Short mmCIF file of C-alpha atoms and ligand atoms in Angstrom, two decimals:
data_model
loop_
_atom_site.label_atom_id
_atom_site.label_comp_id
_atom_site.label_asym_id
_atom_site.label_seq_id
_atom_site.Cartn_x
_atom_site.Cartn_y
_atom_site.Cartn_z
CA MET A 63 112.56 -20.78 -12.42
CA GLN A 64 114.24 -23.72 -14.25
CA ARG A 65 112.38 -24.67 -17.35
CA ARG A 66 111.73 -28.23 -16.21
CA LYS A 67 110.27 -27.06 -12.91
CA PHE A 68 108.17 -24.44 -14.71
CA VAL A 69 106.68 -27.03 -17.09
CA ALA A 70 105.88 -29.29 -14.17
CA ALA A 71 104.25 -26.45 -12.23
CA ALA A 72 102.24 -25.40 -15.26
CA ALA A 73 101.07 -28.94 -15.85
CA LEU A 74 100.09 -29.24 -12.21
CA SER A 75 98.07 -26.00 -12.15
CA SER A 76 96.28 -26.81 -15.41
CA ALA A 77 95.51 -30.24 -14.03
CA ALA A 78 94.05 -28.58 -10.89
CA ALA A 79 91.96 -26.24 -13.03
CA ALA A 80 90.67 -29.20 -15.10
CA ALA A 81 89.91 -31.37 -12.08
CA PRO A 82 86.31 -31.32 -10.88
CA PRO A 83 85.86 -28.98 -7.94
CA ALA A 84 86.09 -30.54 -4.48
CA LYS A 85 82.83 -31.67 -2.86
CA PRO A 86 81.16 -28.80 -0.96
CA ALA A 87 81.07 -29.20 2.81
CA ILE A 88 77.30 -28.81 2.79
CA ASP A 89 77.20 -32.04 0.74
CA GLY A 90 79.52 -33.85 3.12
CA GLY A 91 82.92 -32.67 1.76
CA THR A 92 85.76 -31.30 3.87
CA PRO A 93 85.27 -27.58 4.80
CA VAL A 94 87.84 -25.18 3.32
CA ARG A 95 88.67 -24.01 6.82
CA ALA A 96 88.63 -25.76 10.16
CA THR A 97 87.38 -22.68 11.98
CA PRO A 98 85.23 -19.79 10.74
CA LEU A 99 86.84 -16.82 9.02
CA ARG A 100 85.53 -13.54 10.31
CA ALA A 101 85.74 -10.04 8.84
CA GLY A 102 86.60 -7.61 11.65
CA TYR A 103 86.29 -3.87 12.23
CA TRP A 104 88.79 -2.01 10.11
CA GLY A 105 90.18 1.16 11.68
CA SER A 106 90.42 -0.16 15.25
CA GLN A 107 92.68 -3.02 14.03
CA TYR A 108 95.20 -0.37 13.13
CA TYR A 109 95.34 1.28 16.61
CA ASP A 110 98.98 1.50 17.73
CA GLU A 111 101.38 3.89 19.40
CA LYS A 112 100.21 6.72 17.10
CA GLU A 113 96.69 6.80 18.58
CA ARG A 114 98.21 6.23 22.03
CA ALA A 115 100.48 9.28 21.65
CA GLU A 116 97.56 11.48 20.53
CA LEU A 117 95.47 10.37 23.53
CA MET A 118 98.38 10.88 25.94
CA ASP A 119 98.91 14.44 24.60
CA VAL A 120 95.33 15.31 25.49
CA LEU A 121 95.47 13.54 28.85
CA GLU A 122 98.81 14.98 29.97
CA GLY A 123 97.93 18.39 28.57
CA GLN A 124 94.64 18.27 30.49
CA SER A 125 92.96 19.72 27.39
CA PRO A 126 89.94 17.59 26.46
CA PHE A 127 87.81 20.42 25.00
CA ARG A 128 88.21 21.46 21.44
CA TRP A 129 88.01 25.25 21.81
CA TYR A 130 90.07 26.04 24.92
CA GLY A 131 91.77 24.58 28.00
CA THR A 132 94.86 24.69 30.17
CA LYS A 133 96.98 24.04 27.11
CA PRO A 134 95.77 25.28 23.72
CA PRO A 135 93.88 22.40 22.12
CA THR A 136 94.97 21.25 18.64
CA LYS A 137 93.63 17.82 17.89
CA VAL A 138 90.13 18.37 16.46
CA LEU A 139 91.29 21.43 14.54
CA GLN A 140 94.26 19.55 13.05
CA PHE A 141 92.01 16.62 12.22
CA GLU A 142 89.65 18.98 10.34
CA LYS A 143 92.55 20.41 8.33
CA GLU A 144 93.98 17.07 7.37
CA PHE A 145 90.60 15.46 6.67
CA ALA A 146 89.64 18.34 4.34
CA ALA A 147 92.98 17.98 2.53
CA ARG A 148 92.48 14.22 2.13
CA MET A 149 88.98 14.70 0.80
CA GLN A 150 90.06 17.50 -1.54
CA THR A 151 87.56 19.97 -0.06
CA LYS A 152 88.20 23.45 1.35
CA TYR A 153 86.54 22.77 4.71
CA ALA A 154 85.88 19.92 7.10
CA LEU A 155 83.85 20.06 10.28
CA ALA A 156 84.29 17.39 12.97
CA VAL A 157 81.12 16.30 14.80
CA THR A 158 80.06 13.61 17.20
CA SER A 159 78.60 11.16 14.67
CA GLY A 160 77.58 10.58 11.08
CA THR A 161 74.01 11.15 12.08
CA ALA A 162 74.95 14.54 13.60
CA ALA A 163 76.86 15.29 10.38
CA LEU A 164 73.70 14.64 8.36
CA GLN A 165 71.75 17.02 10.64
CA CYS A 166 74.43 19.69 10.15
CA ALA A 167 74.21 19.17 6.38
CA MET A 168 70.43 19.61 6.51
CA ALA A 169 70.92 22.83 8.38
CA ALA A 170 73.65 23.97 6.00
CA LEU A 171 71.33 23.36 3.00
CA GLU A 172 68.50 25.16 4.81
CA ILE A 173 66.23 22.17 4.51
CA GLY A 174 63.08 22.47 6.56
CA PRO A 175 59.28 22.14 6.66
CA GLY A 176 57.71 22.04 3.24
CA ASP A 177 60.88 20.74 1.58
CA GLU A 178 61.30 17.29 0.16
CA VAL A 179 64.54 15.25 0.08
CA ILE A 180 65.09 12.29 -2.21
CA LEU A 181 67.01 9.35 -0.79
CA PRO A 182 67.47 5.65 -1.61
CA ALA A 183 64.95 3.16 -0.20
CA TRP A 184 67.91 1.11 1.06
CA THR A 185 70.16 3.11 3.40
CA TRP A 186 70.86 3.64 7.14
CA HIS A 187 68.14 5.01 9.51
CA SER A 188 70.13 8.27 9.95
CA CYS A 189 69.36 9.43 6.42
CA PHE A 190 65.59 9.23 6.81
CA ASN A 191 65.69 10.49 10.43
CA ALA A 192 67.81 13.55 9.54
CA VAL A 193 65.25 14.61 6.91
CA VAL A 194 62.38 14.11 9.36
CA LEU A 195 64.19 15.87 12.19
CA ALA A 196 64.72 18.86 9.83
CA GLY A 197 60.94 18.91 9.49
CA ALA A 198 61.17 17.94 5.78
CA LEU A 199 59.66 15.04 3.90
CA PRO A 200 61.74 11.97 2.89
CA VAL A 201 60.95 10.55 -0.54
CA CYS A 202 62.37 7.08 -1.12
CA VAL A 203 63.65 5.90 -4.52
CA GLU A 204 64.50 2.38 -5.73
CA ILE A 205 68.13 1.20 -5.92
CA ASP A 206 70.05 -0.29 -8.83
CA GLU A 207 72.35 -3.30 -8.77
CA SER A 208 75.11 -1.24 -7.17
CA PHE A 209 72.76 -1.21 -4.12
CA ASN A 210 72.66 2.62 -4.44
CA ILE A 211 69.98 5.03 -5.65
CA ASP A 212 68.95 4.31 -9.25
CA PRO A 213 69.30 7.59 -11.29
CA ASN A 214 66.61 6.34 -13.66
CA GLU A 215 64.09 6.38 -10.83
CA ILE A 216 64.83 9.87 -9.48
CA GLU A 217 63.08 12.26 -11.84
CA LYS A 218 59.64 10.77 -11.40
CA HIS A 219 59.87 11.68 -7.70
CA ILE A 220 60.92 15.32 -8.16
CA THR A 221 58.27 17.94 -7.28
CA ALA A 222 58.29 21.70 -6.88
CA GLN A 223 59.11 21.09 -3.19
CA THR A 224 62.15 18.89 -3.83
CA LYS A 225 65.29 20.61 -2.47
CA ALA A 226 68.03 18.00 -2.39
CA ILE A 227 69.10 14.52 -3.35
CA LEU A 228 70.82 12.43 -0.72
CA ALA A 229 73.38 10.47 -2.73
CA VAL A 230 74.51 7.66 -0.50
CA HIS A 231 77.53 5.52 -1.35
CA LEU A 232 76.74 2.23 0.34
CA GLN A 233 79.02 -0.62 1.38
CA GLY A 234 82.10 0.95 -0.11
CA ASN A 235 80.59 1.37 -3.57
CA PRO A 236 80.05 4.87 -5.04
CA CYS A 237 76.62 5.53 -6.52
CA ASN A 238 76.19 6.71 -10.11
CA LEU A 239 77.18 10.25 -9.05
CA GLU A 240 77.62 11.59 -12.60
CA ARG A 241 73.96 10.94 -13.35
CA VAL A 242 72.76 12.11 -9.97
CA ILE A 243 74.63 15.41 -10.22
CA ALA A 244 73.36 15.96 -13.81
CA ILE A 245 69.76 15.43 -12.67
CA ALA A 246 70.31 17.78 -9.70
CA LYS A 247 71.76 20.48 -11.98
CA LYS A 248 68.85 20.17 -14.40
CA HIS A 249 66.29 20.59 -11.62
CA ARG A 250 68.37 23.07 -9.51
CA LEU A 251 68.62 20.66 -6.54
CA ARG A 252 71.38 20.33 -4.01
CA VAL A 253 73.41 17.12 -3.69
CA LEU A 254 74.35 15.81 -0.25
CA GLU A 255 76.77 12.89 -0.45
CA ASP A 256 76.54 10.45 2.43
CA CYS A 257 79.90 8.69 2.47
CA ALA A 258 79.50 7.04 5.88
CA GLN A 259 80.09 3.55 4.47
CA SER A 260 82.66 4.68 1.87
CA VAL A 261 85.20 6.77 3.78
CA GLY A 262 88.26 6.74 1.51
CA ALA A 263 86.48 5.62 -1.66
CA SER A 264 86.71 7.68 -4.85
CA TYR A 265 84.63 8.25 -7.92
CA LYS A 266 86.30 8.89 -11.27
CA GLY A 267 89.49 9.94 -9.53
CA ARG A 268 88.03 12.22 -6.82
CA PRO A 269 87.28 11.42 -3.19
CA VAL A 270 83.62 10.74 -2.48
CA GLY A 271 82.12 13.64 -0.57
CA SER A 272 83.96 16.25 -2.64
CA MET A 273 81.68 16.34 -5.67
CA GLY A 274 78.25 17.18 -4.28
CA ASP A 275 77.45 20.48 -2.58
CA ILE A 276 78.28 18.93 0.79
CA GLY A 277 79.42 15.54 2.05
CA ILE A 278 79.22 13.64 5.30
CA TYR A 279 81.17 10.75 6.85
CA SER A 280 80.69 8.51 9.83
CA LEU A 281 83.71 7.56 11.94
CA GLN A 282 81.81 5.01 14.03
CA LEU A 283 83.33 1.58 14.69
CA ASN A 284 81.83 -0.09 11.59
CA LYS A 285 83.27 2.47 9.15
CA THR A 286 86.73 2.74 7.56
CA ILE A 287 88.42 4.78 10.31
CA THR A 288 87.12 5.24 13.81
CA ALA A 289 87.21 6.67 17.28
CA GLY A 290 84.23 4.54 18.28
CA GLU A 291 81.93 7.44 17.45
CA GLY A 292 82.52 10.50 15.32
CA GLY A 293 81.54 12.17 12.06
CA ALA A 294 82.59 14.82 9.65
CA VAL A 295 81.01 17.28 7.20
CA VAL A 296 82.96 18.53 4.15
CA THR A 297 82.25 21.24 1.65
CA SER A 298 84.10 23.74 -0.45
CA ASP A 299 81.36 26.34 -0.03
CA ALA A 300 82.17 28.85 2.75
CA ALA A 301 78.49 29.65 3.42
CA LEU A 302 77.56 26.00 3.77
CA PHE A 303 80.53 25.45 6.10
CA GLU A 304 79.57 28.41 8.26
CA ARG A 305 75.97 27.22 8.58
CA ALA A 306 77.09 23.64 9.41
CA SER A 307 79.58 24.90 11.97
CA ARG A 308 77.08 27.25 13.58
CA PHE A 309 74.48 24.52 13.76
CA HIS A 310 76.91 22.13 15.47
CA ASP A 311 77.83 24.73 18.12
CA LEU A 312 74.57 26.34 19.29
CA GLY A 313 74.57 28.95 16.46
CA GLY A 314 77.92 30.63 17.05
CA PHE A 315 80.93 30.64 14.72
CA ARG A 316 84.17 30.37 16.68
CA ALA A 317 87.36 32.22 15.77
CA PRO A 318 89.32 29.14 14.52
CA HIS A 319 86.53 28.35 12.08
CA GLN A 320 86.26 32.04 11.08
CA GLN A 321 89.92 31.66 10.13
CA PHE A 322 89.00 28.80 7.81
CA THR A 323 86.58 30.96 5.81
CA GLY A 324 88.22 34.35 6.37
CA GLU A 325 85.25 35.92 8.17
CA ALA A 326 81.79 35.35 9.65
CA LYS A 327 79.07 36.24 7.17
CA LEU A 328 75.93 35.13 9.02
CA ASP A 329 74.16 35.95 12.26
CA TRP A 330 73.37 33.53 15.06
CA PHE A 331 70.54 31.07 14.62
CA PHE A 332 69.33 28.18 16.75
CA GLY A 333 71.79 25.30 16.69
CA THR A 334 72.63 22.32 18.87
CA ASN A 335 75.81 20.86 20.32
CA PHE A 336 77.55 18.24 18.22
CA ARG A 337 81.13 19.30 19.16
CA LEU A 338 83.80 16.62 19.09
CA ASN A 339 86.13 16.21 22.05
CA GLU A 340 89.94 16.26 21.80
CA PHE A 341 90.41 12.57 22.66
CA SER A 342 88.33 11.58 19.70
CA GLY A 343 89.95 14.25 17.57
CA GLY A 344 93.39 12.92 18.38
CA VAL A 345 92.45 9.34 17.55
CA LEU A 346 90.78 10.47 14.31
CA LEU A 347 93.87 12.51 13.39
CA ALA A 348 96.02 9.37 13.72
CA GLN A 349 93.46 7.30 11.84
CA THR A 350 93.18 9.86 8.97
CA ARG A 351 96.92 9.47 8.44
CA LYS A 352 96.37 5.68 8.07
CA LEU A 353 93.34 5.97 5.78
CA ASP A 354 95.18 5.30 2.54
CA GLN A 355 96.93 2.28 4.05
CA ILE A 356 93.64 0.78 5.23
CA VAL A 357 91.88 1.46 1.95
CA GLY A 358 94.83 0.04 -0.03
CA ALA A 359 94.72 -3.16 2.03
CA VAL A 360 91.03 -3.83 1.84
CA ARG A 361 90.87 -2.88 -1.83
CA GLY A 362 93.77 -5.13 -2.62
CA ASN A 363 92.09 -8.05 -0.86
CA ALA A 364 88.85 -7.52 -2.78
CA ARG A 365 90.75 -7.39 -6.04
CA SER A 366 92.54 -10.62 -5.25
CA VAL A 367 89.18 -12.27 -4.68
CA TYR A 368 87.75 -10.92 -7.94
CA ALA A 369 90.87 -12.13 -9.79
CA GLY A 370 90.73 -15.57 -8.12
CA ILE A 371 87.23 -16.29 -9.38
CA ARG A 372 87.29 -14.31 -12.66
CA ASP A 373 87.22 -17.46 -14.80
CA LEU A 374 84.05 -18.84 -13.22
CA LYS A 375 81.31 -18.93 -15.83
CA ASN A 376 77.92 -17.18 -15.68
CA VAL A 377 78.75 -15.12 -12.62
CA LYS A 378 77.10 -11.71 -12.41
CA TYR A 379 78.65 -9.30 -9.93
CA ARG A 380 77.35 -6.27 -8.08
CA LEU A 381 77.32 -3.24 -10.39
CA LEU A 382 80.35 -0.99 -9.82
CA HIS A 383 79.95 2.48 -11.26
CA ASP A 384 83.69 3.01 -10.77
CA PRO A 385 85.59 -0.26 -10.13
CA ASP A 386 88.81 1.63 -9.47
CA GLY A 387 87.22 3.82 -6.79
CA GLU A 388 85.21 1.39 -4.74
CA LEU A 389 86.56 0.32 -1.36
CA GLY A 390 86.09 -3.41 -1.81
CA THR A 391 83.97 -3.79 1.34
CA GLY A 392 82.59 -6.97 -0.19
CA VAL A 393 82.45 -9.03 -3.35
CA PHE A 394 78.76 -9.56 -4.14
CA ILE A 395 77.22 -11.94 -6.64
CA ASP A 396 73.70 -12.09 -8.15
CA PHE A 397 72.20 -15.54 -7.58
CA GLY A 398 69.05 -14.76 -9.54
CA THR A 399 66.60 -15.72 -6.77
CA LYS A 400 66.47 -15.38 -3.03
CA GLU A 401 66.29 -19.16 -2.67
CA ARG A 402 69.56 -19.75 -4.57
CA CYS A 403 71.19 -16.94 -2.62
CA ASP A 404 70.10 -18.49 0.69
CA ARG A 405 71.57 -21.84 -0.42
CA PHE A 406 74.84 -20.03 -1.27
CA LEU A 407 74.94 -18.53 2.23
CA ALA A 408 74.33 -21.92 3.86
CA ALA A 409 77.00 -23.59 1.68
CA MET A 410 79.59 -20.92 2.49
CA LYS A 411 78.87 -21.20 6.19
CA ALA A 412 79.53 -24.93 5.94
CA GLU A 413 82.93 -24.10 4.40
CA ASN A 414 83.66 -21.88 7.45
CA VAL A 415 83.96 -18.90 5.09
CA PRO A 416 80.70 -17.13 6.02
CA ALA A 417 79.05 -15.07 3.31
CA ALA A 418 76.52 -12.32 3.88
CA LYS A 419 73.60 -10.54 2.34
CA PRO A 420 74.03 -6.81 1.63
CA GLY A 421 74.10 -5.19 5.04
CA GLY A 422 74.59 -2.10 7.17
CA SER A 423 71.35 -0.58 5.87
CA VAL A 424 67.57 -1.09 6.18
CA ILE A 425 64.81 -1.11 3.59
CA LEU A 426 63.29 2.09 4.99
CA PRO A 427 59.83 1.97 3.40
CA THR A 428 59.17 -1.46 4.99
CA LEU A 429 59.82 -0.32 8.58
CA PRO A 430 56.65 -0.11 10.72
CA HIS A 431 57.51 3.30 12.17
CA VAL A 432 58.15 4.64 8.67
CA ILE A 433 54.87 3.24 7.34
CA GLU A 434 53.08 4.74 10.34
CA LYS A 435 55.04 8.06 10.12
CA LYS A 436 55.79 7.98 13.86
CA THR A 437 57.22 11.41 14.73
CA ILE A 438 57.97 12.75 18.20
CA HIS A 439 54.89 14.98 18.06
CA PRO A 440 51.60 14.61 16.21
CA ASN A 441 52.01 18.00 14.54
CA TRP A 442 55.55 17.38 13.39
CA PRO A 443 55.72 19.23 10.04
CA SER A 444 57.10 16.42 7.85
CA PHE A 445 53.79 14.69 7.46
CA THR A 446 51.23 17.46 8.09
CA SER A 447 51.34 19.06 4.59
CA ALA A 448 48.98 17.75 1.93
CA ARG A 449 51.90 15.90 0.30
CA GLY A 450 53.14 14.62 3.68
CA LYS A 451 49.69 13.24 4.42
CA ALA A 452 49.36 11.68 0.97
CA ILE A 453 52.76 10.01 0.71
CA ARG A 454 52.76 6.25 1.22
CA TYR A 455 55.67 4.09 2.27
CA GLY A 456 55.49 0.27 2.48
CA ALA A 457 57.04 -2.72 0.68
CA GLU A 458 54.82 -2.11 -2.31
CA THR A 459 56.68 1.16 -3.03
CA CYS A 460 60.07 -0.52 -3.45
CA PRO A 461 59.65 -4.02 -5.02
CA ARG A 462 62.90 -3.75 -7.01
CA THR A 463 64.94 -2.78 -3.98
CA ILE A 464 63.54 -5.80 -2.14
CA ASP A 465 64.22 -8.09 -5.13
CA ILE A 466 67.82 -6.93 -5.62
CA LEU A 467 68.76 -7.23 -1.99
CA GLY A 468 67.14 -10.65 -1.82
CA ARG A 469 69.14 -12.21 -4.62
CA PHE A 470 72.62 -10.78 -3.98
CA GLY A 471 75.02 -12.36 -1.53
CA GLY A 472 78.76 -12.13 -1.08
CA VAL A 473 81.87 -12.25 1.02
CA LEU A 474 82.92 -9.34 3.20
CA MET A 475 86.52 -8.11 3.19
CA ASP A 476 88.92 -7.22 5.98
CA PRO A 477 92.05 -5.16 5.44
CA LYS A 478 93.98 -7.51 7.68
CA TYR A 479 93.10 -10.78 5.88
CA THR A 480 96.24 -12.79 5.26
CA ARG A 481 97.08 -14.31 1.89
CA LYS A 482 95.91 -17.65 3.35
CA ASP A 483 92.54 -16.06 4.36
CA ILE A 484 92.09 -14.69 0.83
CA ASP A 485 93.03 -18.10 -0.71
CA ASP A 486 90.38 -19.73 1.52
CA VAL A 487 87.76 -17.21 0.42
CA ILE A 488 88.61 -17.95 -3.21
CA ALA A 489 88.69 -21.70 -2.63
CA ALA A 490 85.24 -21.65 -0.92
CA LEU A 491 83.74 -19.48 -3.72
CA ARG A 492 85.21 -21.77 -6.37
CA LYS A 493 83.63 -24.80 -4.64
CA VAL A 494 80.25 -23.26 -3.95
CA VAL A 495 79.42 -20.65 -6.62
CA PRO A 496 79.42 -22.87 -9.74
CA ALA A 497 76.71 -25.05 -8.17
CA MET A 498 74.51 -22.03 -7.47
CA VAL A 499 74.57 -19.62 -10.45
C1 PLP B 183 76.66 4.68 9.77
C2 PLP B 183 75.86 5.52 8.85
C3 PLP B 183 75.39 6.78 9.20
C4 PLP B 183 75.41 7.34 10.57
O1 PLP B 183 76.59 7.33 11.19
P1 PLP B 183 76.71 7.28 12.81
O2 PLP B 183 78.12 7.69 13.04
O3 PLP B 183 76.46 5.90 13.18
O4 PLP B 183 75.69 8.24 13.35
C5 PLP B 183 74.76 7.57 8.18
N1 PLP B 183 74.58 7.10 6.97
C6 PLP B 183 74.99 5.86 6.59
C7 PLP B 183 74.79 5.43 5.22
C8 PLP B 183 75.64 5.03 7.54
O5 PLP B 183 76.00 3.78 7.19
#
């Protein structure tokens, strides 16, 4: 750039920075955008001829079943191989959903009646349900400002019956896994990583899901990559893989999976059917090959937003235990009180850059059916033990979780946001946030 032009540009941008921010739309100013910006679903926006070709292979080959058919099926098996490689684990098992994956993980870890599993108070229904459906007792723990389980709150909930910690990485942000794993080691507990909302995220350089004893992912529409529905279990432990595979397929261990581990080591036990079909396997294979591209895009957008508002004073962000590894699902800010956060949400909506509360999960202990321990049968073993009868859920058991989720709000990211979209997000935040924090 010519020096004269550069000086002029610099003067202009410093003048813009010094100028008072434009009037927020909620106070009668002009909205940043004429029409609302909307974050979309991620993986499905990347569907193209790759997914089409995979689907056509299955259709034309007339081979929709994963284990056999007119033409030897390959899609689910290939997906499992490539997914395991991407997650840096020895084995991956494809299943019909993230919820199914959690149930397989429970079976793999031999969790059952009399056992207790520690999980965050804020997470998706599936986590609590999988523990109950295994006949075990869910024990909820408060979250920290990463919106994930607070390691400082775990040990007080450990009993002689505790068998595992469900370490959930919510809304793209890994939990404090180092501390969780250290606590688990000290008390000889298993760690199950639920990476449903963080497919493709990493923690201290390693993919989430690869550091606990076993990991699960959801491949449902709302997650990073998708076939509408789908899930996966990963582990590097051959025995855990064999148990998960057997559970997902009625108790048997098929030859292709025996080839993964070298041999079958266990006998049949009672399992269910969570097998994935070849259509879904083909789509997920194509999507797995795009995972890094999608993660790179969404992460890049979140980083641009952070950079665009970095100079705003007194802004406290969501706690990131590994800023390099998080997905960048959203950029969340602490507004101190629920009232201020609600005003932020209303002000952003007026700018046509809608903001959101933390989402995609529920505060489990506050749900009526959790408080009432509503199982499918009155003698369901989760709540018939002395401890199961004594345990109390309810809002009073998780005040800090409720407080944190009440006062944080932020903008959600989309991997396909344009530079203009990102600039609008930044412009809206620069108008609205200084008035709120
Ligand atoms: C989505 C989700 C699941 C369940 O996945 P489905 O594929 O919907 O069954 C489990 N855990 C968490 C944290 C989730 O967000």
